[in-house]
Short mmCIF file of C-alpha atoms and ligand atoms in Angstrom, two decimals:
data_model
loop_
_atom_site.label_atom_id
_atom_site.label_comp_id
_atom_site.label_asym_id
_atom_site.label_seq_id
_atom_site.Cartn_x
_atom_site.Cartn_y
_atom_site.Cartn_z
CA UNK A 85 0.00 0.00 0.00
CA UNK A 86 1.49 3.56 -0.93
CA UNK A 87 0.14 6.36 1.37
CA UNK A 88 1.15 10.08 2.33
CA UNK A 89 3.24 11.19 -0.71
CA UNK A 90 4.19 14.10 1.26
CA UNK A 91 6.95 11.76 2.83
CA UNK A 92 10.10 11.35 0.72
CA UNK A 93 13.64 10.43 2.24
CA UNK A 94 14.90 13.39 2.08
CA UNK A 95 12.06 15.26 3.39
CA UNK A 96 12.50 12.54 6.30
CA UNK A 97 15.74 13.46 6.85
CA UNK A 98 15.17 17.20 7.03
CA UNK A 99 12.40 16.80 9.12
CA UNK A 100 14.35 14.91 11.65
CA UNK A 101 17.24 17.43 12.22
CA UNK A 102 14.67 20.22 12.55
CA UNK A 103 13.40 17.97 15.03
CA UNK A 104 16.82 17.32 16.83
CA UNK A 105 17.53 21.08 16.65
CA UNK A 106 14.38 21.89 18.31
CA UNK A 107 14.76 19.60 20.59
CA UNK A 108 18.17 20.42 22.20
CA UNK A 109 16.18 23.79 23.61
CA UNK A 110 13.20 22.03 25.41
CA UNK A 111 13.40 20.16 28.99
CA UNK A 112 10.44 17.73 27.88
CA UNK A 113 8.95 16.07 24.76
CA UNK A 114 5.19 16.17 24.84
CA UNK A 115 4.46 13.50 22.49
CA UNK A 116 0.67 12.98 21.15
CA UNK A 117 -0.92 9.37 20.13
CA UNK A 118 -4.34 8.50 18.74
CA UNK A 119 -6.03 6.94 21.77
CA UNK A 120 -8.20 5.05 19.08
CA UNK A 121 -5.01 3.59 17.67
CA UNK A 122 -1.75 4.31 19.93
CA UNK A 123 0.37 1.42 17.75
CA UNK A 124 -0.38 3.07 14.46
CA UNK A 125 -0.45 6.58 15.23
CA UNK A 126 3.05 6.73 16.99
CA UNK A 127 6.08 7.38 14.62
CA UNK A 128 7.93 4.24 13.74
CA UNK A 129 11.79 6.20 14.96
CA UNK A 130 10.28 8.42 17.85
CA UNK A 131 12.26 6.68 20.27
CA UNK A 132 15.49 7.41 18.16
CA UNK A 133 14.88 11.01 17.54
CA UNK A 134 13.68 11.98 21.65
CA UNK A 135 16.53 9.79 23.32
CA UNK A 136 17.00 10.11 26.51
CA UNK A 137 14.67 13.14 26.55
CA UNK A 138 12.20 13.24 29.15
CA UNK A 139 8.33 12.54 27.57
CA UNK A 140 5.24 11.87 28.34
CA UNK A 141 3.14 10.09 26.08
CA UNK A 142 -0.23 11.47 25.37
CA UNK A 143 -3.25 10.00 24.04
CA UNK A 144 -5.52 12.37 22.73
CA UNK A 145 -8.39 12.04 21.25
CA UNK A 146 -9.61 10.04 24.04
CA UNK A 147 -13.36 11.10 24.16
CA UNK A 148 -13.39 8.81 20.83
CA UNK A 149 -11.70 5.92 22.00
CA UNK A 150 -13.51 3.43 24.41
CA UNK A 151 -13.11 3.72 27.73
CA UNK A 152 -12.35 -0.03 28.77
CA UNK A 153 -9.17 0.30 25.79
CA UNK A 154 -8.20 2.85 27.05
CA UNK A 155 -7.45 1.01 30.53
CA UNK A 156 -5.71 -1.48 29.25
CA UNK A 157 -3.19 1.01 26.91
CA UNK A 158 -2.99 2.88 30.69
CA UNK A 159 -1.80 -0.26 32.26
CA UNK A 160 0.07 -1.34 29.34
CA UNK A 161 2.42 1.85 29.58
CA UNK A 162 2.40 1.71 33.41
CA UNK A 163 4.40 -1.68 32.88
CA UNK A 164 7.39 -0.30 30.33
CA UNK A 165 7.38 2.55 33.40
CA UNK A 166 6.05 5.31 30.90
CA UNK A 167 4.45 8.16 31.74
CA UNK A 168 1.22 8.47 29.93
CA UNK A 169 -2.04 10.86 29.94
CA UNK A 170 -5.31 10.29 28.58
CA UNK A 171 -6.48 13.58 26.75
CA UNK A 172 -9.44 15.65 24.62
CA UNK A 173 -7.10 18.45 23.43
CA UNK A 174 -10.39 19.64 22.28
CA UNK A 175 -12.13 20.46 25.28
CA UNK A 176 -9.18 20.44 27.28
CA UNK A 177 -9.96 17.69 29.78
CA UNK A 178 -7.06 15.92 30.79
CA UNK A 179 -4.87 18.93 30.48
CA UNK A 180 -4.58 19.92 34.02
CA UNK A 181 -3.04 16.58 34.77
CA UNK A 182 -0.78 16.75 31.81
CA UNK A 183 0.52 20.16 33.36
CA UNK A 184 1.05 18.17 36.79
CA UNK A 185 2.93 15.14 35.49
CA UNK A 186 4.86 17.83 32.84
CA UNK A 187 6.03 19.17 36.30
CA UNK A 188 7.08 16.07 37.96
CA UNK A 189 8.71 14.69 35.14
CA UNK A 190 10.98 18.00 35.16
CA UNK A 191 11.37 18.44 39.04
CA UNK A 192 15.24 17.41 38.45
CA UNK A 193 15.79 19.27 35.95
CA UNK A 194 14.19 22.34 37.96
CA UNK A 195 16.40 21.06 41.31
CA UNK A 196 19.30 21.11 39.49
CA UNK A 197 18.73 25.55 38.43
CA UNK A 198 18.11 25.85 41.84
CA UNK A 199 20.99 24.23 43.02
CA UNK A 200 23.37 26.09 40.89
CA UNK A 201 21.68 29.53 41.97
CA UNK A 202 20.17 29.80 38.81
CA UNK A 203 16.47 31.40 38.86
CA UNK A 204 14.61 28.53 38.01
CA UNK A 205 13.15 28.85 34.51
CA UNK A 206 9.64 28.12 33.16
CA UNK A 207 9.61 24.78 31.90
CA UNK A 208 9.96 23.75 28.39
CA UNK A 209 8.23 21.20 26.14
CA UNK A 210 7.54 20.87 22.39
CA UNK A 211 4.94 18.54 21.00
CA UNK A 212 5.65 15.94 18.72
CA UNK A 213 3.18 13.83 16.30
CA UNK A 214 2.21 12.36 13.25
CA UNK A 215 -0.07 14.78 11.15
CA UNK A 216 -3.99 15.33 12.47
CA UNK A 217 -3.15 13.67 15.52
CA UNK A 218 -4.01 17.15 17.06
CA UNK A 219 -0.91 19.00 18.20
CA UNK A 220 -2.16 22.46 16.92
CA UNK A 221 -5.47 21.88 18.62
CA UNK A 222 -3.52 21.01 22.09
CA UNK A 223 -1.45 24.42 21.29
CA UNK A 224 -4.38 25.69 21.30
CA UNK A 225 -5.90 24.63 24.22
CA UNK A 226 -2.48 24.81 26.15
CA UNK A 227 -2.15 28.73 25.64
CA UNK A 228 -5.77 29.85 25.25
CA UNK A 229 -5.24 30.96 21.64
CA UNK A 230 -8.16 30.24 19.22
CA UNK A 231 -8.05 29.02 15.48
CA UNK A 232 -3.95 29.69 14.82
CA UNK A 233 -3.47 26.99 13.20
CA UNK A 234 0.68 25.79 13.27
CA UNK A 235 1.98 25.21 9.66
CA UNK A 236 1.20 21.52 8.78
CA UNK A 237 3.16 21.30 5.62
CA UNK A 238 6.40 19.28 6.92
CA UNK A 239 9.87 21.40 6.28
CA UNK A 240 8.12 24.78 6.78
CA UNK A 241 10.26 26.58 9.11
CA UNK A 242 9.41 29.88 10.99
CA UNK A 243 10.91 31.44 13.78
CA UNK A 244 10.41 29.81 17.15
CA UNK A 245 8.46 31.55 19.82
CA UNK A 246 7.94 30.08 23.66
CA UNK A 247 4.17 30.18 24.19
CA UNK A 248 3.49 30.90 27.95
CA UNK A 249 1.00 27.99 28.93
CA UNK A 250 -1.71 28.65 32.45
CA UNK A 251 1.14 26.14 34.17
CA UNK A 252 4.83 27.00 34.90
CA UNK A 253 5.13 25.43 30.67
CA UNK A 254 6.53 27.33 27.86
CA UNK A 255 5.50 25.49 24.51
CA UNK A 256 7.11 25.93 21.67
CA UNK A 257 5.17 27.38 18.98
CA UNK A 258 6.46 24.81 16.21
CA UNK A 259 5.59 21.18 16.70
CA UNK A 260 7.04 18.57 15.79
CA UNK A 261 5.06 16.81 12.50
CA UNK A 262 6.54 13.18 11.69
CA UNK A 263 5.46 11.05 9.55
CA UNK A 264 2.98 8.02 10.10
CA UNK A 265 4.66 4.27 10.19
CA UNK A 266 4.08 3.23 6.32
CA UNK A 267 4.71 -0.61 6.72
CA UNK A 268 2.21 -2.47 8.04
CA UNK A 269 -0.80 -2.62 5.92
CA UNK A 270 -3.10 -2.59 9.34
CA UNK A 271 -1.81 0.87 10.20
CA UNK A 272 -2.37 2.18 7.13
CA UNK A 273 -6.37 1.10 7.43
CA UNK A 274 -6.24 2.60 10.89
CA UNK A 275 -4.17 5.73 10.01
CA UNK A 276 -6.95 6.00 7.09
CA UNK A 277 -10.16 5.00 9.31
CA UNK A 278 -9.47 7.99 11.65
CA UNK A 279 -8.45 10.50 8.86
CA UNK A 280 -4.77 10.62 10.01
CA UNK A 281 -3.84 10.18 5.96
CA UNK A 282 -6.01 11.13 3.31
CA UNK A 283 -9.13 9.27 1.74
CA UNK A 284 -7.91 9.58 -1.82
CA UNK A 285 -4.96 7.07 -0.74
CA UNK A 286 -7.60 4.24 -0.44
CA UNK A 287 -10.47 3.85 -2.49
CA UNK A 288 -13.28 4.72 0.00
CA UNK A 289 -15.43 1.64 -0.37
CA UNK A 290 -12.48 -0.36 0.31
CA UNK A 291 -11.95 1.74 3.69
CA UNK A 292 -15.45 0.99 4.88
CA UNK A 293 -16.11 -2.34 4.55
CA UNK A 294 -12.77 -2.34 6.07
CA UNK A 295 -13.74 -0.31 8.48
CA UNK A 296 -17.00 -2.53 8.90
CA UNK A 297 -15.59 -5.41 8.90
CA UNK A 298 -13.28 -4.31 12.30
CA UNK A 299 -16.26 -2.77 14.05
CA UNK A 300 -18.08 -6.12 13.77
CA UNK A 301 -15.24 -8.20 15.55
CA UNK A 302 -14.74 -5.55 18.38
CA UNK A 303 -18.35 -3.93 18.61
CA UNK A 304 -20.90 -5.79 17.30
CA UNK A 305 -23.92 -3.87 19.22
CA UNK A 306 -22.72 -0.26 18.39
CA UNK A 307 -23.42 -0.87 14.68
CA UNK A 308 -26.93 -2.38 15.80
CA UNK A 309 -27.78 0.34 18.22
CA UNK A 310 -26.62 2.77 15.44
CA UNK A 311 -28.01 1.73 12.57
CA UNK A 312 -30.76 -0.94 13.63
CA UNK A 313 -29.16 -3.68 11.37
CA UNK A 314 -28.54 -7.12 12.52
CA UNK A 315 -25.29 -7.93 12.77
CA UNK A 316 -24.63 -11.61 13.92
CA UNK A 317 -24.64 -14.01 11.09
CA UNK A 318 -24.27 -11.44 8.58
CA UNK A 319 -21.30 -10.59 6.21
CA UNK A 320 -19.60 -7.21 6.66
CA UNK A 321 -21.11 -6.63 3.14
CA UNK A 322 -24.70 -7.41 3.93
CA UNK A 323 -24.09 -5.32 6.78
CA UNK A 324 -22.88 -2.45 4.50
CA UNK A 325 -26.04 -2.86 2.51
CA UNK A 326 -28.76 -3.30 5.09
CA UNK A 327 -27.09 0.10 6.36
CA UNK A 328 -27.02 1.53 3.26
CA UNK A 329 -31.06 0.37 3.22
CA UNK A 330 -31.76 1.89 6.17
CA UNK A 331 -30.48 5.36 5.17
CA UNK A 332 -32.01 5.29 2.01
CA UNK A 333 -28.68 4.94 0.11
CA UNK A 334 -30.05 4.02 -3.34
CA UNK A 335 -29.42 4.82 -6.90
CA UNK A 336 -31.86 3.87 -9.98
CA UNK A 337 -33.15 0.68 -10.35
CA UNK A 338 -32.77 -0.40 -6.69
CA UNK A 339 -29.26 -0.78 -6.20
CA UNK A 340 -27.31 0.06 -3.04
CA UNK A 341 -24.99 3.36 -3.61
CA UNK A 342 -21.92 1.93 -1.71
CA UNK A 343 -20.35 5.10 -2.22
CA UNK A 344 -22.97 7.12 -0.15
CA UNK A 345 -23.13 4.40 2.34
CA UNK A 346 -19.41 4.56 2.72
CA UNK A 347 -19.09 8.07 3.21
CA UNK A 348 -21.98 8.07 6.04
CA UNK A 349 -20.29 5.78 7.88
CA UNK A 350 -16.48 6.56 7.65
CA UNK A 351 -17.88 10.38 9.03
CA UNK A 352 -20.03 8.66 11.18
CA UNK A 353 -17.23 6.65 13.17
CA UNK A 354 -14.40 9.79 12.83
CA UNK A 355 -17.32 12.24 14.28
CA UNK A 356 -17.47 9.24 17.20
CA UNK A 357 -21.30 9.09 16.78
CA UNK A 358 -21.37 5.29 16.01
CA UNK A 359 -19.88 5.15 19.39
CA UNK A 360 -16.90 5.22 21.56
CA UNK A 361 -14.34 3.05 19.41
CA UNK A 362 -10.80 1.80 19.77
CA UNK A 363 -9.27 -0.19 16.91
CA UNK A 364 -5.87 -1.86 17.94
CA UNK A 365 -5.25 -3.04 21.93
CA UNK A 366 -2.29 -3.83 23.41
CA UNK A 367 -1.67 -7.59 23.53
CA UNK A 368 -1.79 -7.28 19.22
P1 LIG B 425 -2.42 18.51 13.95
O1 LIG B 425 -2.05 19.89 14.34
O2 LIG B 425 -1.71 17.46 14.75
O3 LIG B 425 -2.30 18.24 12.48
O4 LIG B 425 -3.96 18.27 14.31
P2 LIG B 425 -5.10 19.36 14.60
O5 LIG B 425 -4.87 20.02 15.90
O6 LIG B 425 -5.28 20.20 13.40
O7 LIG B 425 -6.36 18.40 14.79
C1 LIG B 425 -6.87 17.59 13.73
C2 LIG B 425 -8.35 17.36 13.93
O8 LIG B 425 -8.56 16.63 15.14
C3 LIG B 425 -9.15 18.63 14.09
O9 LIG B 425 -10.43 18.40 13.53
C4 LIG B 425 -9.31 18.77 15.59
O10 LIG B 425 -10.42 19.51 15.96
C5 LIG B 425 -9.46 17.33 15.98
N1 LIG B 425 -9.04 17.06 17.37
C6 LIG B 425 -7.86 17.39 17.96
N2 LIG B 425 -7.82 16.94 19.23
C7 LIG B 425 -8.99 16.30 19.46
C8 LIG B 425 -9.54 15.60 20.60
O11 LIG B 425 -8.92 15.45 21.67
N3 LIG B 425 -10.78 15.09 20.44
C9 LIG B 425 -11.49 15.19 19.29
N4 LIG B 425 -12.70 14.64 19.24
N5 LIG B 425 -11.00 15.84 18.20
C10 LIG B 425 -9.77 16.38 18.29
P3 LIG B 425 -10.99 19.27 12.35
O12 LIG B 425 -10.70 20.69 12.56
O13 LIG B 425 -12.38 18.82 12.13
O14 LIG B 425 -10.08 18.82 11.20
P4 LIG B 425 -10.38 17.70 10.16
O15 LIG B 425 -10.90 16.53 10.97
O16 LIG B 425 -11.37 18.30 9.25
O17 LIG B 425 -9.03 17.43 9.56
#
């Protein structure tokens, strides 16, 4: 599967030692995940590019992903000793504690001005993330700005400016954007699914029976409640077309319009309205 043509290798490259430059001016690596999909969202090199860094690991978009999931990625982190934080960069919940454990994380670093007579300094981060995995929505929400939206065209460069946060943080204004993991076909359906890369990668019929077809193994009822189709004993494709029945998806002569059908429910899951959904766990 060929995805995100935006990526070349030496765009890669370029993007990285931005990345390394930035870096070697902030105290802490705020790092953003898809809660829905924390495997595929995370950049395949991320742990070679932050190093020894200090990070915390936050996965946002967690008023999407199911609750129970998102336990289990919680407790999965806990175990590698990572410090993680379950966040709607969109409403800001979970940003409080992400302030608190930003502070922890740096208390050293902060012991260590103090120690030295040097006036301790705010603290400084930079956020890091694969494109649309809402870093300029979290800058956002961080600083209390509305609608500036950060450059998401990777190798744009600007000046850097520290953005003074409610908390003793000092964002930079430039986050990092790397690119998604382009191996596995699996991650590119989930990278797809939540709108991380494009539609016109994937043919979107393709991407919703796919889509479909994962819903039914994880959560069966959702797509009943939702859309008042049975769902046991049915293929994902009769399931597509009793949906596509039910919302009056037809063309001439009686046939189902797969392409409407696809489109309802593709928005339908991204929008979260078919229900709270996580696609990959941790034991995979
Ligand atoms: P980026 O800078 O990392 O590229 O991502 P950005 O902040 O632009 O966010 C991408 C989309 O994700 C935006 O939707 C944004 O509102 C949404 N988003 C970010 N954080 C959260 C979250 O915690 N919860 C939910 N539900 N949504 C979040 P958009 O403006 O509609 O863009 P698009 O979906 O049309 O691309």
């Amino acid at each position: 599967m060929s995805m995100n043509i935006n990526w070349y290798p030496g765009h890669m490259k370029k993007t990285r030692e931005s990345i390394e430059k930035n870096l070697s001016m902030v105290d802490i690596v705020l790092e953003l995940i898809d809660a829905r999909i924390p495997y595929s969202s995370q950049n395949p090199i991320i742990d070679s590019i932050v190093k020894n860094k200090p990070r915390i690991i936050i996965l946002n978009k967690s008023d999407l992903a199911d609750n129970k999931a998102n336990k289990l990625w919680q407790d999965y982190y806990k175990k590698k000793d990572i410090d993680t934080i379950f966040l709607d960069a969109l409403s800001g919940k979970g940003v409080n504690e992400l302030l608190k454990i930003a502070e922890k994380v740096t208390m050293d670093k902060q012991r260590s001005y103090e120690n030295r007579g040097v006036i301790s300094r705010p603290t400084r981060a930079m956020i890091i993330g694969i494109p649309n995995v809402g870093k300029s929505t979290l800058i956002n929400t961080l600083s209390g700005r509305k609608g500036a939206k950060t450059g998401n065209k990777p190798g744009i460069t600007r000046s850097n400016q520290w953005i003074k946060t409610k908390g003793k943080l000092e964002l930079l204004d430039t986050p990092g954007i790397l690119w998604p993991k382009f191996e596995e076909e699996s991650v590119g359906l989930n990278l797809a699914f939540t709108g991380a890369i494009k539609d016109e990668i994937l043919d979107i019929e393709t991407l919703a029976f796919k889509l479909i077809e994962t819903i039914m193994k994880y959560y069966p009822k959702l797509l009943n409640n939702r859309y008042s189709v049975e769902v046991d004993g049915s293929t994902p494709l009769e399931v597509m077309e009793k949906i596509g029945t039910r919302r009056g998806c037809i063309i001439r002569g009686g046939e189902i319009d797969y392409t409407k059908v696809s489109t309802i429910v593709l928005d339908e899951f991204r929008k979260g309205v078919i229900g709270n959904i996580t696609l990959e766990f941790p034991e995979e």
